[in-house]
Amino acid sequence: MNDIILNIEGLAATIDGKEILKGIDLTIRKGETHAIMGPNGSGKSTLSAVLAGKPNYNVTGGKVTFMGRDLLEMSPEERSWAGLFLSFQYPIEVPGVTNVNFMKSAVNEHRKQKGLPPLSAAAFLKLMREKMAVVEMDSSFSSRGVNVGFSGGEKKRNEIFQMAMLEPSLAILDETDSGLDVDALRIVAAGVNKLKTPDNAAIVITHYQRLLDYIVPDVVHVLYKGRIIKTAGKELALEVEKKGYDWLIHESEA
Amino acid sequence: MENNYIYVPDGKLRNSSSFRCRVPMQGTLQQFIAEGVLSGADDSSVLRFVEDAEGSRKRFVCNVPKGCCPEEMLQLIAIRNNPSNPELDYSLAVNMEESSSASILLCSHTMTHDYYVTSGDMDVALSDNSSLNLVLMQNEHNDARHISRIKVAMGRNARLNMVLVSLHGGDLENSVRVDMNGEGGECRIGGLYLMDRNQKYVADIRLNHNVPHCHSDQIFKGILDDNSKAGFSGLVYVAPDAQKTEAYQANHNLLVSDQAKVDTQPQLEIYADDVKCSHGATIGRMDEQSLFYMRSRGIALKEARILQQLAFVHEVLERVEKTELKERLASLVERRLRGEFSDCRDCSKNCC
């Protein structure tokens, strides 16, 4: 099927010798939004880190195909060029590198990989203004150091702004709702929704149903101890919100 | 920082009086000291160095008269280009009279790859209410050794903002001694050193708070690659009655190879009891988290490493007050870190 963006089969991974992922199977197609929920320590962030290629994680088994290519063979930058984007739970501050220079490096590197010339300064600034509007970001942010002195909400908005600039085929939003007040949550979620097309897909990792009121998933997975123990429609998130995870854990262990 | 070297124009520059900068910054007066010979002085300018022998030793003095605040910056470009006399020694003096202010940039360069030893004393006197922006830019070859001993005496409400940019050099030694002798003085010192191959750098800073109510703030940052070595020794002294002193000192080092070495010794000696002082030193490696963040946005590892190094030194360059100079230095630093020619755009010589 050529509408498959990401296919994960039996993915297992360790960090510092500790087994975190114990066999994940997941298929994501064009146009789909998947939510991954689960209690603390279930492996949600590890999954996103492994998919983005974070060093120090050791893949011990399984296969991941992204846009028809072997994802696990690719460097983090190659994954980005191929259309993968991770919105960080804790975005990193890069003092001394302005947002505008950071994104110029990133966008032009993406263009270079596609055989396109760098954008002119004017075209770049126009694109930047357009994409900042997606998350209602003030233009003063462009000359500030990347995430330096940003509030929690501003950092997350900056993540979604970067996503808008890079137009990924697959966006992984790792607890994008953490540390956000209601207004920021609404802006961030609206930004994500505006970027949705029939050709791309998203994985939304979250603890709470709250975010899923704004970004409505097609499929909800519950991750527990490194395995997906339940997959269902969006109603699963509501059920988890009401009843917690215990009943699912008992069900899976029964 | 692989493949770093300074571009040497074809043919060696022998006639020092022919040396000219082709891309001077706006609003800058330029003078040259080629092999100890001063040239380029404009008699009509208040802000300039003049020769004033001190016994048999060469000495160049810049006196800024009382209340005089020239808008132009003075750039003194010192070059070494005659390897047949490798050792050169001369002294500089800057005398800021009461309520004067000035900006001075000192650049030192070797024009050939030969062995040179340059040593220089520099005496800076800041009278009451005077203010000096002083930037030193060192860009010499791998076989050059340069020893700079800078002594500063500061009067009441005097202000010094000094930035030392050590871009390249075989063996650079910078010692700075500041005496804050008048209340209300403010002394800022920024230092940046970029070393690779077998280069050596030493900074030896002594900052004396001799009287109350003075403020000092030092930050030295270095990036060391290959087998380079750096030493930082910084002592802040606060005299017994120098109450209400504020003194801060920091030295941070980034090691980008496994062989590079740094020794750092920040020290505080405080004999007063109502002061705010801090000091700190770190020696670290590239930050993997931040590299991963940049790579996840499609910035390739090599570029991410450069961006991180630029980010590391940014804080020191920010201390340069003149915008055009700051931009030029930032561009030189960037090309140095990228392993490109360390000269100004559109010029084949090696000035700032």
Coordinates of C-alpha atoms in Angstrom, one line a residue:
Chain A
M1 CA 0.0 0.0 0.0
N2 CA 1.5 3.3 -1.0
D3 CA -0.5 5.4 1.5
I4 CA 1.5 4.0 4.4
I5 CA 3.7 6.7 5.9
L6 CA 5.1 4.8 8.9
N7 CA 5.2 1.1 9.6
I8 CA 6.6 -0.3 12.9
E9 CA 7.0 -4.0 13.4
G10 CA 8.1 -5.5 16.7
L11 CA 10.2 -2.5 17.7
A12 CA 12.3 -3.1 20.9
A13 CA 14.7 -0.7 22.4
T14 CA 16.8 -0.2 25.5
I15 CA 18.4 2.7 27.3
D16 CA 21.4 2.1 29.6
G17 CA 20.7 -1.6 29.3
K18 CA 17.1 -1.2 30.5
E19 CA 14.4 -2.6 28.2
I20 CA 11.8 0.1 27.6
L21 CA 10.1 -0.9 24.3
K22 CA 9.2 -4.5 24.1
G23 CA 7.7 -5.0 20.7
I24 CA 5.7 -2.2 19.2
D25 CA 3.5 -2.7 16.1
L26 CA 2.0 0.4 14.5
T27 CA 0.9 1.4 11.0
I28 CA 0.2 5.0 10.1
R29 CA -1.4 6.0 6.8
K30 CA -1.8 9.3 5.0
G31 CA -4.4 11.6 6.5
E32 CA -4.5 9.8 9.9
T33 CA -4.0 11.2 13.4
H34 CA -3.0 8.7 16.0
A35 CA -3.0 9.3 19.7
I36 CA -0.7 7.4 22.1
M37 CA -1.6 7.5 25.7
G38 CA -0.4 5.6 28.7
P39 CA 0.8 5.9 32.3
N40 CA 4.1 7.4 33.2
G41 CA 7.1 5.2 32.3
S42 CA 5.1 3.2 29.7
G43 CA 7.6 4.1 27.0
K44 CA 5.8 6.9 25.1
S45 CA 8.7 9.4 25.0
T46 CA 11.1 6.6 24.3
L47 CA 9.1 5.7 21.2
S48 CA 9.2 9.2 19.9
A49 CA 13.0 9.5 20.7
V50 CA 13.7 6.2 18.9
L51 CA 11.7 7.3 15.9
A52 CA 13.6 10.7 15.7
G53 CA 16.9 9.0 16.1
K54 CA 18.1 10.3 19.5
P55 CA 21.5 9.0 20.4
N56 CA 21.9 6.7 23.5
Y57 CA 18.8 4.7 22.6
N58 CA 19.7 1.2 21.5
V59 CA 17.3 -0.5 19.1
T60 CA 17.4 -4.2 20.0
G61 CA 14.8 -5.6 17.6
G62 CA 12.2 -4.8 15.0
K63 CA 11.8 -2.8 11.8
V64 CA 10.6 0.7 11.1
T65 CA 9.8 1.8 7.5
F66 CA 9.2 5.5 6.9
M67 CA 8.0 6.6 3.5
G68 CA 9.3 3.3 2.1
R69 CA 12.8 3.7 3.6
D70 CA 14.5 1.9 6.5
L71 CA 14.2 4.6 9.2
L72 CA 16.6 3.0 11.7
E73 CA 19.4 3.3 9.3
M74 CA 19.1 7.1 9.0
S75 CA 20.7 9.8 11.0
P76 CA 18.5 12.3 12.8
E77 CA 19.0 14.9 10.1
E78 CA 18.2 12.4 7.3
R79 CA 15.0 11.6 9.1
S80 CA 14.1 15.3 9.1
W81 CA 14.9 15.6 5.4
A82 CA 12.7 12.6 4.7
G83 CA 9.8 14.3 6.4
L84 CA 9.8 13.3 10.0
F85 CA 9.3 16.0 12.7
L86 CA 9.4 15.6 16.5
S87 CA 7.9 18.3 18.6
F88 CA 9.9 18.1 21.8
Q89 CA 8.4 17.7 25.2
Y90 CA 11.1 19.9 26.5
P91 CA 12.4 22.1 23.7
I92 CA 16.1 22.9 24.0
E93 CA 17.4 26.5 24.4
V94 CA 20.1 27.5 21.9
P95 CA 21.4 30.8 23.1
G96 CA 23.3 32.9 20.6
V97 CA 21.5 31.4 17.6
T98 CA 18.5 33.5 16.7
N99 CA 15.2 31.8 15.6
V100 CA 15.6 33.3 12.2
N101 CA 19.1 32.0 11.6
F102 CA 18.2 28.6 13.1
M103 CA 15.2 28.2 10.8
K104 CA 17.2 29.6 7.8
S105 CA 19.8 26.8 8.3
A106 CA 17.1 24.2 8.7
V107 CA 14.9 25.3 5.7
N108 CA 17.9 25.8 3.4
E109 CA 19.3 22.4 4.3
H110 CA 16.0 20.8 3.5
R111 CA 15.9 22.7 0.2
K112 CA 19.5 21.6 -0.6
Q113 CA 18.5 18.0 -0.1
K114 CA 15.6 18.5 -2.5
G115 CA 18.0 20.0 -5.1
L116 CA 16.5 23.5 -4.6
P117 CA 18.5 26.7 -4.3
P118 CA 18.4 28.6 -0.9
L119 CA 15.5 31.0 -0.4
S120 CA 16.2 34.6 -0.9
A121 CA 16.2 36.7 2.3
A122 CA 12.9 38.4 1.3
A123 CA 11.2 35.1 0.4
F124 CA 12.5 33.5 3.6
L125 CA 11.1 36.4 5.8
K126 CA 7.8 36.2 4.0
L127 CA 7.5 32.5 4.7
M128 CA 8.6 33.0 8.3
R129 CA 5.9 35.7 8.8
E130 CA 3.3 33.5 7.2
K131 CA 4.1 30.5 9.4
M132 CA 4.4 32.5 12.6
A133 CA 0.9 33.6 12.1
V134 CA -0.2 29.9 12.2
V135 CA 0.6 29.9 16.0
E136 CA 0.0 33.6 16.6
M137 CA 3.6 34.3 17.3
D138 CA 4.8 37.8 17.6
S139 CA 7.5 38.7 15.0
S140 CA 9.8 39.9 17.8
F141 CA 10.5 36.2 18.4
S142 CA 12.4 35.8 15.2
S143 CA 15.4 37.8 16.4
R144 CA 15.5 36.1 19.8
G145 CA 17.8 33.2 20.7
V146 CA 16.0 29.8 20.0
N147 CA 13.7 29.2 23.0
V148 CA 15.9 31.4 25.2
G149 CA 13.7 33.0 27.9
F150 CA 10.5 31.7 26.2
S151 CA 7.7 30.6 28.5
G152 CA 6.5 27.0 28.4
G153 CA 3.7 28.0 26.1
E154 CA 6.0 30.1 23.8
K155 CA 8.4 27.1 23.5
K156 CA 5.6 24.8 22.3
R157 CA 4.3 27.4 19.9
N158 CA 7.8 27.7 18.6
E159 CA 7.9 23.9 18.0
I160 CA 4.7 24.1 16.0
F161 CA 6.0 27.1 14.1
Q162 CA 9.1 25.0 13.2
M163 CA 6.8 22.2 12.1
A164 CA 4.9 24.7 9.9
M165 CA 8.2 25.8 8.3
L166 CA 9.4 22.3 7.5
E167 CA 6.0 20.8 6.4
P168 CA 6.7 17.2 7.6
S169 CA 4.9 14.1 6.3
L170 CA 4.8 12.8 9.9
A171 CA 4.7 15.0 13.0
I172 CA 5.2 13.4 16.4
L173 CA 3.9 15.7 19.1
D174 CA 5.5 14.6 22.4
E175 CA 3.3 15.9 25.2
T176 CA 2.8 19.1 23.4
D177 CA 0.1 19.9 26.0
S178 CA 2.3 19.7 29.0
G179 CA 2.9 23.1 30.7
L180 CA 0.3 24.9 28.6
D181 CA -2.6 27.0 29.9
V182 CA -5.9 26.7 28.1
D183 CA -5.3 29.6 25.7
A184 CA -1.9 28.4 24.7
L185 CA -3.3 24.9 24.3
R186 CA -6.0 26.2 22.0
I187 CA -3.5 28.1 19.8
V188 CA -1.1 25.2 19.6
A189 CA -3.9 22.7 18.7
A190 CA -5.3 25.1 16.2
G191 CA -1.9 25.4 14.6
V192 CA -1.5 21.6 14.3
N193 CA -5.0 21.4 12.8
K194 CA -4.2 24.1 10.2
L195 CA -1.2 22.1 9.1
K196 CA -3.2 18.9 8.6
T197 CA -3.5 17.7 5.0
P198 CA -4.8 14.5 3.4
D199 CA -1.1 13.7 2.6
N200 CA 0.4 14.0 6.0
A201 CA -0.1 12.3 9.4
A202 CA 0.4 13.0 13.1
I203 CA 1.2 11.0 16.3
V204 CA -0.1 12.8 19.3
I205 CA 1.5 11.6 22.6
T206 CA -0.4 12.7 25.6
H207 CA -1.4 11.9 29.2
Y208 CA -4.6 13.7 28.9
Q209 CA -7.9 13.7 27.0
R210 CA -7.9 17.5 27.1
L211 CA -5.6 17.9 24.0
L212 CA -7.7 15.4 22.1
D213 CA -10.7 17.6 22.4
Y214 CA -8.9 20.0 20.1
I215 CA -6.8 17.6 18.0
V216 CA -9.3 14.8 17.3
P217 CA -7.6 11.4 16.6
D218 CA -8.7 8.7 14.3
V219 CA -7.1 6.0 16.4
V220 CA -6.1 5.9 20.1
H221 CA -3.4 3.5 21.4
V222 CA -2.7 2.8 25.0
L223 CA 1.0 2.0 25.7
Y224 CA 1.9 0.1 28.9
K225 CA 5.3 -1.4 29.8
G226 CA 6.6 -1.0 26.3
R227 CA 3.7 -2.6 24.5
I228 CA 0.5 -1.3 22.9
I229 CA -2.2 -3.0 25.1
K230 CA -5.3 -1.5 23.5
T231 CA -6.1 0.2 20.2
A232 CA -9.5 1.7 19.5
G233 CA -11.3 4.8 18.2
K234 CA -11.4 8.3 19.8
E235 CA -13.9 7.1 22.4
L236 CA -11.0 5.2 24.1
A237 CA -9.5 8.5 25.2
L238 CA -12.7 9.5 26.9
E239 CA -12.9 6.1 28.7
V240 CA -9.3 6.5 29.9
E241 CA -10.1 9.9 31.2
K242 CA -13.1 8.6 33.2
K243 CA -11.7 5.2 34.4
G244 CA -8.0 5.6 34.3
Y245 CA -5.6 2.8 33.0
D246 CA -6.1 0.1 35.6
W247 CA -9.0 -1.6 33.9
L248 CA -7.0 -1.8 30.6
I249 CA -3.9 -3.1 32.4
H250 CA -6.1 -5.8 34.1
E251 CA -7.7 -6.7 30.8
S252 CA -4.3 -7.1 29.1
E253 CA -2.9 -9.1 31.9
A254 CA -5.9 -11.4 32.2
Chain B
M1 CA 38.4 23.7 13.2
E2 CA 40.3 21.6 10.7
N3 CA 42.2 23.3 7.9
N4 CA 42.6 26.5 9.7
Y5 CA 45.2 29.0 8.5
I6 CA 45.5 32.6 7.7
Y7 CA 45.6 33.6 4.1
V8 CA 48.9 35.0 3.1
P9 CA 48.9 37.3 0.1
D10 CA 51.3 36.3 -2.7
G11 CA 54.7 37.7 -2.1
K12 CA 55.9 39.0 1.2
L13 CA 55.2 42.4 2.4
R14 CA 58.5 44.1 2.9
N15 CA 57.8 47.8 2.8
S16 CA 55.9 48.5 5.9
S17 CA 54.9 52.0 4.9
S18 CA 53.0 50.5 1.9
F19 CA 50.6 48.7 4.2
R20 CA 47.1 49.9 4.0
C21 CA 43.8 48.5 4.9
R22 CA 41.4 48.3 2.0
V23 CA 38.2 47.8 3.9
P24 CA 38.3 50.1 6.9
M25 CA 35.2 50.3 9.1
Q26 CA 33.2 53.5 8.9
G27 CA 34.2 56.2 11.3
T28 CA 37.5 54.6 12.0
L29 CA 40.9 56.2 12.1
Q30 CA 43.7 53.8 11.2
Q31 CA 47.3 53.7 12.2
F32 CA 49.9 51.0 11.6
I33 CA 52.9 49.6 13.5
A34 CA 54.8 47.5 11.1
E35 CA 57.9 45.9 12.7
G36 CA 57.8 48.5 15.3
V37 CA 57.5 51.5 12.9
L38 CA 54.5 53.7 13.3
S39 CA 52.8 55.1 10.3
G40 CA 49.4 56.5 9.2
A41 CA 49.1 59.1 11.9
D42 CA 47.0 62.0 10.9
D43 CA 48.2 65.2 12.5
S44 CA 44.7 66.7 12.5
S45 CA 43.3 63.9 14.6
V46 CA 43.1 64.2 18.4
L47 CA 42.9 60.4 18.8
R48 CA 46.2 58.9 17.7
F49 CA 49.3 57.3 18.9
V50 CA 52.6 59.2 18.7
E51 CA 56.1 57.9 19.2
D52 CA 57.6 58.8 22.6
A53 CA 60.8 56.9 23.3
E54 CA 61.3 55.5 26.7
G55 CA 65.1 55.1 26.9
S56 CA 66.1 52.8 24.1
R57 CA 62.7 51.1 24.0
K58 CA 60.1 52.0 21.5
R59 CA 57.0 53.5 23.0
F60 CA 53.8 54.8 21.5
V61 CA 51.5 57.0 23.4
C62 CA 47.9 58.0 22.9
N63 CA 46.7 60.8 25.0
V64 CA 43.0 61.7 25.1
P65 CA 42.8 65.3 26.5
K66 CA 40.4 66.3 29.3
G67 CA 36.8 66.3 28.3
C68 CA 37.6 65.1 24.8
C69 CA 35.2 62.4 23.4
P70 CA 36.1 61.7 19.8
E71 CA 33.3 59.9 17.9
E72 CA 35.7 57.9 15.7
M73 CA 37.3 54.7 16.8
L74 CA 41.0 54.4 16.5
Q75 CA 42.3 51.2 15.0
L76 CA 46.0 50.4 15.5
I77 CA 47.1 47.6 13.3
A78 CA 50.3 46.0 14.4
I79 CA 52.0 43.7 11.8
R80 CA 55.0 41.5 11.8
N81 CA 56.5 40.8 8.4
N82 CA 60.2 40.6 8.7
P83 CA 61.3 37.2 10.0
S84 CA 65.0 38.1 9.9
N85 CA 64.6 39.9 13.3
P86 CA 62.1 37.7 15.0
E87 CA 62.1 39.4 18.4
L88 CA 60.3 42.7 18.8
D89 CA 59.5 44.5 21.9
Y90 CA 57.7 47.8 22.3
S91 CA 55.2 49.5 24.7
L92 CA 52.0 51.3 24.3
A93 CA 50.3 53.8 26.6
V94 CA 46.8 55.1 26.6
N95 CA 46.2 58.0 28.8
M96 CA 42.6 59.0 29.3
E97 CA 42.4 62.4 30.9
E98 CA 39.5 63.5 33.1
S99 CA 36.0 63.1 31.6
S100 CA 37.3 61.9 28.2
S101 CA 36.0 58.9 26.3
A102 CA 37.4 56.9 23.4
S103 CA 37.2 53.6 21.5
I104 CA 40.4 51.9 20.6
L105 CA 40.9 48.7 18.6
L106 CA 44.3 47.0 18.6
C107 CA 44.9 44.3 16.0
S108 CA 48.0 42.2 15.8
H109 CA 49.0 40.0 12.9
T110 CA 51.9 38.1 11.5
M111 CA 52.0 38.3 7.7
T112 CA 54.2 35.2 7.1
H113 CA 54.4 31.7 8.6
D114 CA 57.8 32.4 10.2
Y115 CA 58.9 32.4 13.7
Y116 CA 58.2 35.7 15.6
V117 CA 58.2 36.8 19.2
T118 CA 56.4 40.0 20.0
S119 CA 56.2 41.3 23.4
G120 CA 54.5 44.4 24.5
D121 CA 53.6 46.3 27.6
M122 CA 50.5 48.4 27.6
D123 CA 49.8 51.0 30.3
V124 CA 46.3 52.3 30.4
A125 CA 45.4 55.2 32.7
L126 CA 41.8 56.2 33.2
S127 CA 41.4 59.4 35.1
D128 CA 38.2 60.3 37.0
N129 CA 35.0 60.1 34.9
S130 CA 36.8 58.8 31.8
S131 CA 35.6 55.9 29.7
L132 CA 37.4 53.6 27.3
N133 CA 36.2 50.9 25.0
L134 CA 39.3 48.7 24.3
V135 CA 39.2 45.8 21.9
L136 CA 42.2 43.6 21.2
M137 CA 42.2 41.3 18.2
Q138 CA 44.9 38.7 17.8
N139 CA 45.3 36.8 14.6
E140 CA 48.8 35.4 14.2
H141 CA 50.3 32.3 12.6
N142 CA 51.1 29.0 14.3
D143 CA 54.8 29.8 14.8
A144 CA 54.2 33.2 16.3
R145 CA 54.5 33.9 20.0
H146 CA 52.9 37.1 21.5
I147 CA 53.1 38.3 25.0
S148 CA 50.9 41.2 26.1
R149 CA 51.1 42.7 29.5
I150 CA 48.3 45.2 30.1
K151 CA 48.2 47.4 33.2
V152 CA 45.2 49.5 33.9
A153 CA 44.7 52.1 36.6
M154 CA 41.2 53.4 37.1
G155 CA 40.1 56.6 38.8
R156 CA 36.8 57.7 40.3
N157 CA 33.8 56.8 38.2
A158 CA 36.0 55.6 35.4
R159 CA 34.7 53.0 33.0
L160 CA 36.6 50.3 31.0
N161 CA 35.0 47.9 28.6
M162 CA 37.7 45.6 27.4
V163 CA 37.3 42.7 25.0
L164 CA 40.2 40.4 24.0
V165 CA 39.5 38.3 20.9
S166 CA 42.3 35.7 20.4
L167 CA 41.3 34.3 17.0
H168 CA 44.5 32.5 16.1
G169 CA 48.1 32.3 17.2
G170 CA 50.8 29.8 18.1
D171 CA 51.5 30.9 21.6
L172 CA 49.5 33.8 23.1
E173 CA 49.9 35.1 26.5
N174 CA 47.7 37.9 27.8
S175 CA 48.2 39.2 31.3
V176 CA 46.0 41.9 32.6
R177 CA 46.2 43.8 35.8
V178 CA 43.6 46.3 36.8
D179 CA 43.7 48.5 39.8
M180 CA 40.4 50.2 40.7
N181 CA 41.7 53.1 42.7
G182 CA 38.6 55.4 42.7
E183 CA 35.1 54.8 43.9
G184 CA 32.3 54.2 41.4
G185 CA 34.6 52.5 38.8
E186 CA 33.3 50.0 36.4
C187 CA 35.4 47.4 34.7
R188 CA 34.2 44.9 32.2
I189 CA 36.6 42.4 30.6
G190 CA 35.6 39.8 28.0
G191 CA 37.9 37.3 26.6
L192 CA 37.5 34.8 23.8
Y193 CA 40.1 32.3 22.6
L194 CA 39.8 29.9 19.7
M195 CA 42.7 27.4 19.7
D196 CA 43.5 24.4 17.6
R197 CA 46.5 22.3 16.4
N198 CA 49.3 22.8 18.9
Q199 CA 48.4 26.3 19.8
K200 CA 48.7 27.6 23.3
Y201 CA 46.9 30.3 25.2
V202 CA 47.3 31.8 28.6
A203 CA 45.3 34.4 30.4
D204 CA 46.5 35.7 33.7
I205 CA 44.1 38.3 35.2
R206 CA 44.5 40.2 38.4
L207 CA 41.7 42.6 39.3
N208 CA 42.2 44.7 42.4
H209 CA 39.3 46.4 44.1
N210 CA 41.3 48.8 46.2
V211 CA 38.5 51.1 47.1
P212 CA 34.7 50.8 47.9
H213 CA 31.8 50.9 45.4
C214 CA 33.4 49.5 42.3
H215 CA 32.0 47.0 39.9
S216 CA 33.8 44.4 37.9
D217 CA 32.6 41.7 35.6
Q218 CA 34.8 39.3 33.7
I219 CA 33.9 36.5 31.3
F220 CA 36.5 34.4 29.4
K221 CA 35.4 31.7 27.0
G222 CA 37.5 29.4 25.0
I223 CA 37.0 26.7 22.4
L224 CA 39.9 24.2 22.1
D225 CA 40.4 21.7 19.3
D226 CA 43.1 19.2 18.4
N227 CA 46.1 19.3 20.8
S228 CA 45.7 22.9 21.9
K229 CA 46.1 24.0 25.4
A230 CA 44.8 26.9 27.4
G231 CA 45.4 28.2 30.9
F232 CA 43.3 30.7 32.8
S233 CA 44.3 32.1 36.0
G234 CA 42.1 34.9 37.4
L235 CA 42.4 36.6 40.8
V236 CA 39.9 39.1 42.1
Y237 CA 41.2 40.9 45.1
V238 CA 39.0 43.0 47.4
A239 CA 40.8 45.2 49.8
P240 CA 39.8 45.4 53.5
D241 CA 37.8 48.6 53.2
A242 CA 36.5 48.1 49.7
Q243 CA 32.9 47.7 50.9
K244 CA 30.0 47.4 48.4
T245 CA 32.3 45.9 45.9
E246 CA 30.6 43.9 43.2
A247 CA 32.9 41.5 41.4
Y248 CA 32.0 38.6 39.0
Q249 CA 34.3 36.3 37.2
A250 CA 33.6 33.4 34.9
N251 CA 35.7 31.1 32.7
H252 CA 34.0 28.6 30.5
N253 CA 35.8 26.2 28.1
L254 CA 34.5 24.0 25.4
L255 CA 36.7 21.1 24.4
V256 CA 35.9 19.8 21.0
S257 CA 38.7 17.2 20.8
D258 CA 39.8 14.5 23.2
Q259 CA 43.4 15.8 23.3
A260 CA 42.8 19.5 24.1
K261 CA 43.6 20.6 27.6
V262 CA 42.5 23.4 29.9
D263 CA 43.7 24.5 33.3
T264 CA 41.6 27.0 35.0
Q265 CA 42.1 28.7 38.3
P266 CA 39.5 31.3 39.3
Q267 CA 40.3 32.8 42.6
L268 CA 38.7 35.3 45.0
E269 CA 40.6 37.0 47.8
I270 CA 38.1 39.1 49.8
Y271 CA 39.1 41.1 52.9
A272 CA 35.9 43.2 53.1
D273 CA 32.6 41.9 54.5
D274 CA 29.9 43.8 52.6
V275 CA 30.5 42.7 49.0
K276 CA 28.8 40.7 46.2
C277 CA 31.3 38.5 44.5
S278 CA 31.1 35.3 42.5
H279 CA 33.4 33.2 40.4
G280 CA 33.1 30.1 38.4
A281 CA 34.8 27.9 35.9
T282 CA 33.6 25.1 33.7
I283 CA 35.2 22.7 31.2
G284 CA 32.7 20.9 29.0
R285 CA 32.1 19.1 25.8
M286 CA 29.5 19.7 23.1
D287 CA 26.0 19.4 24.4
E288 CA 24.5 16.3 22.9
Q289 CA 20.9 17.4 23.6
S290 CA 21.2 20.6 21.8
L291 CA 23.0 18.9 18.8
F292 CA 20.2 16.4 18.6
Y293 CA 17.6 19.2 18.7
M294 CA 19.3 20.9 15.7
R295 CA 19.8 17.7 13.8
S296 CA 16.1 16.8 14.3
R297 CA 15.3 20.0 12.4
G298 CA 17.5 18.9 9.5
I299 CA 20.6 20.8 10.4
A300 CA 23.5 18.4 9.6
L301 CA 25.8 17.4 12.5
K302 CA 28.8 19.4 11.2
E303 CA 26.7 22.6 10.9
A304 CA 25.0 21.9 14.3
R305 CA 28.5 21.7 15.9
I306 CA 29.4 25.0 14.4
L307 CA 26.1 26.7 15.5
Q308 CA 26.7 25.4 19.0
Q309 CA 30.2 26.8 19.1
L310 CA 29.0 30.2 17.8
A311 CA 26.3 30.1 20.4
F312 CA 28.9 29.4 23.0
V313 CA 31.0 32.5 22.2
H314 CA 28.1 34.8 21.4
E315 CA 28.0 36.2 24.9
V316 CA 31.6 37.5 24.7
L317 CA 31.2 39.1 21.3
E318 CA 28.0 40.8 22.6
R319 CA 30.2 42.9 24.8
V320 CA 31.7 44.7 21.8
E321 CA 29.8 48.0 21.7
K322 CA 30.4 49.2 18.2
T323 CA 28.0 47.4 15.9
E324 CA 30.1 47.2 12.8
L325 CA 33.1 46.0 14.7
K326 CA 30.9 43.4 16.5
E327 CA 29.6 42.1 13.2
R328 CA 33.1 41.9 11.7
L329 CA 34.5 40.0 14.7
A330 CA 31.5 37.7 14.6
S331 CA 32.1 37.0 10.9
L332 CA 35.8 36.4 11.6
V333 CA 35.0 34.0 14.4
E334 CA 32.5 32.2 12.3
R335 CA 35.0 31.7 9.4
R336 CA 37.7 30.7 11.9
L337 CA 35.4 28.0 13.3
R338 CA 34.4 26.9 9.8
G339 CA 38.1 26.6 8.9
E340 CA 37.9 29.3 6.3
F341 CA 40.2 32.3 5.8
S342 CA 40.4 34.5 8.8
D343 CA 40.5 37.8 7.0
C344 CA 38.0 40.5 6.2
R345 CA 35.8 40.2 3.3
D346 CA 37.2 41.7 0.2
C347 CA 40.7 42.1 1.5
S348 CA 43.7 39.7 1.2
K349 CA 45.4 41.0 4.3
N350 CA 44.6 39.9 7.8
C351 CA 43.3 42.8 9.8
C352 CA 40.2 43.1 11.8

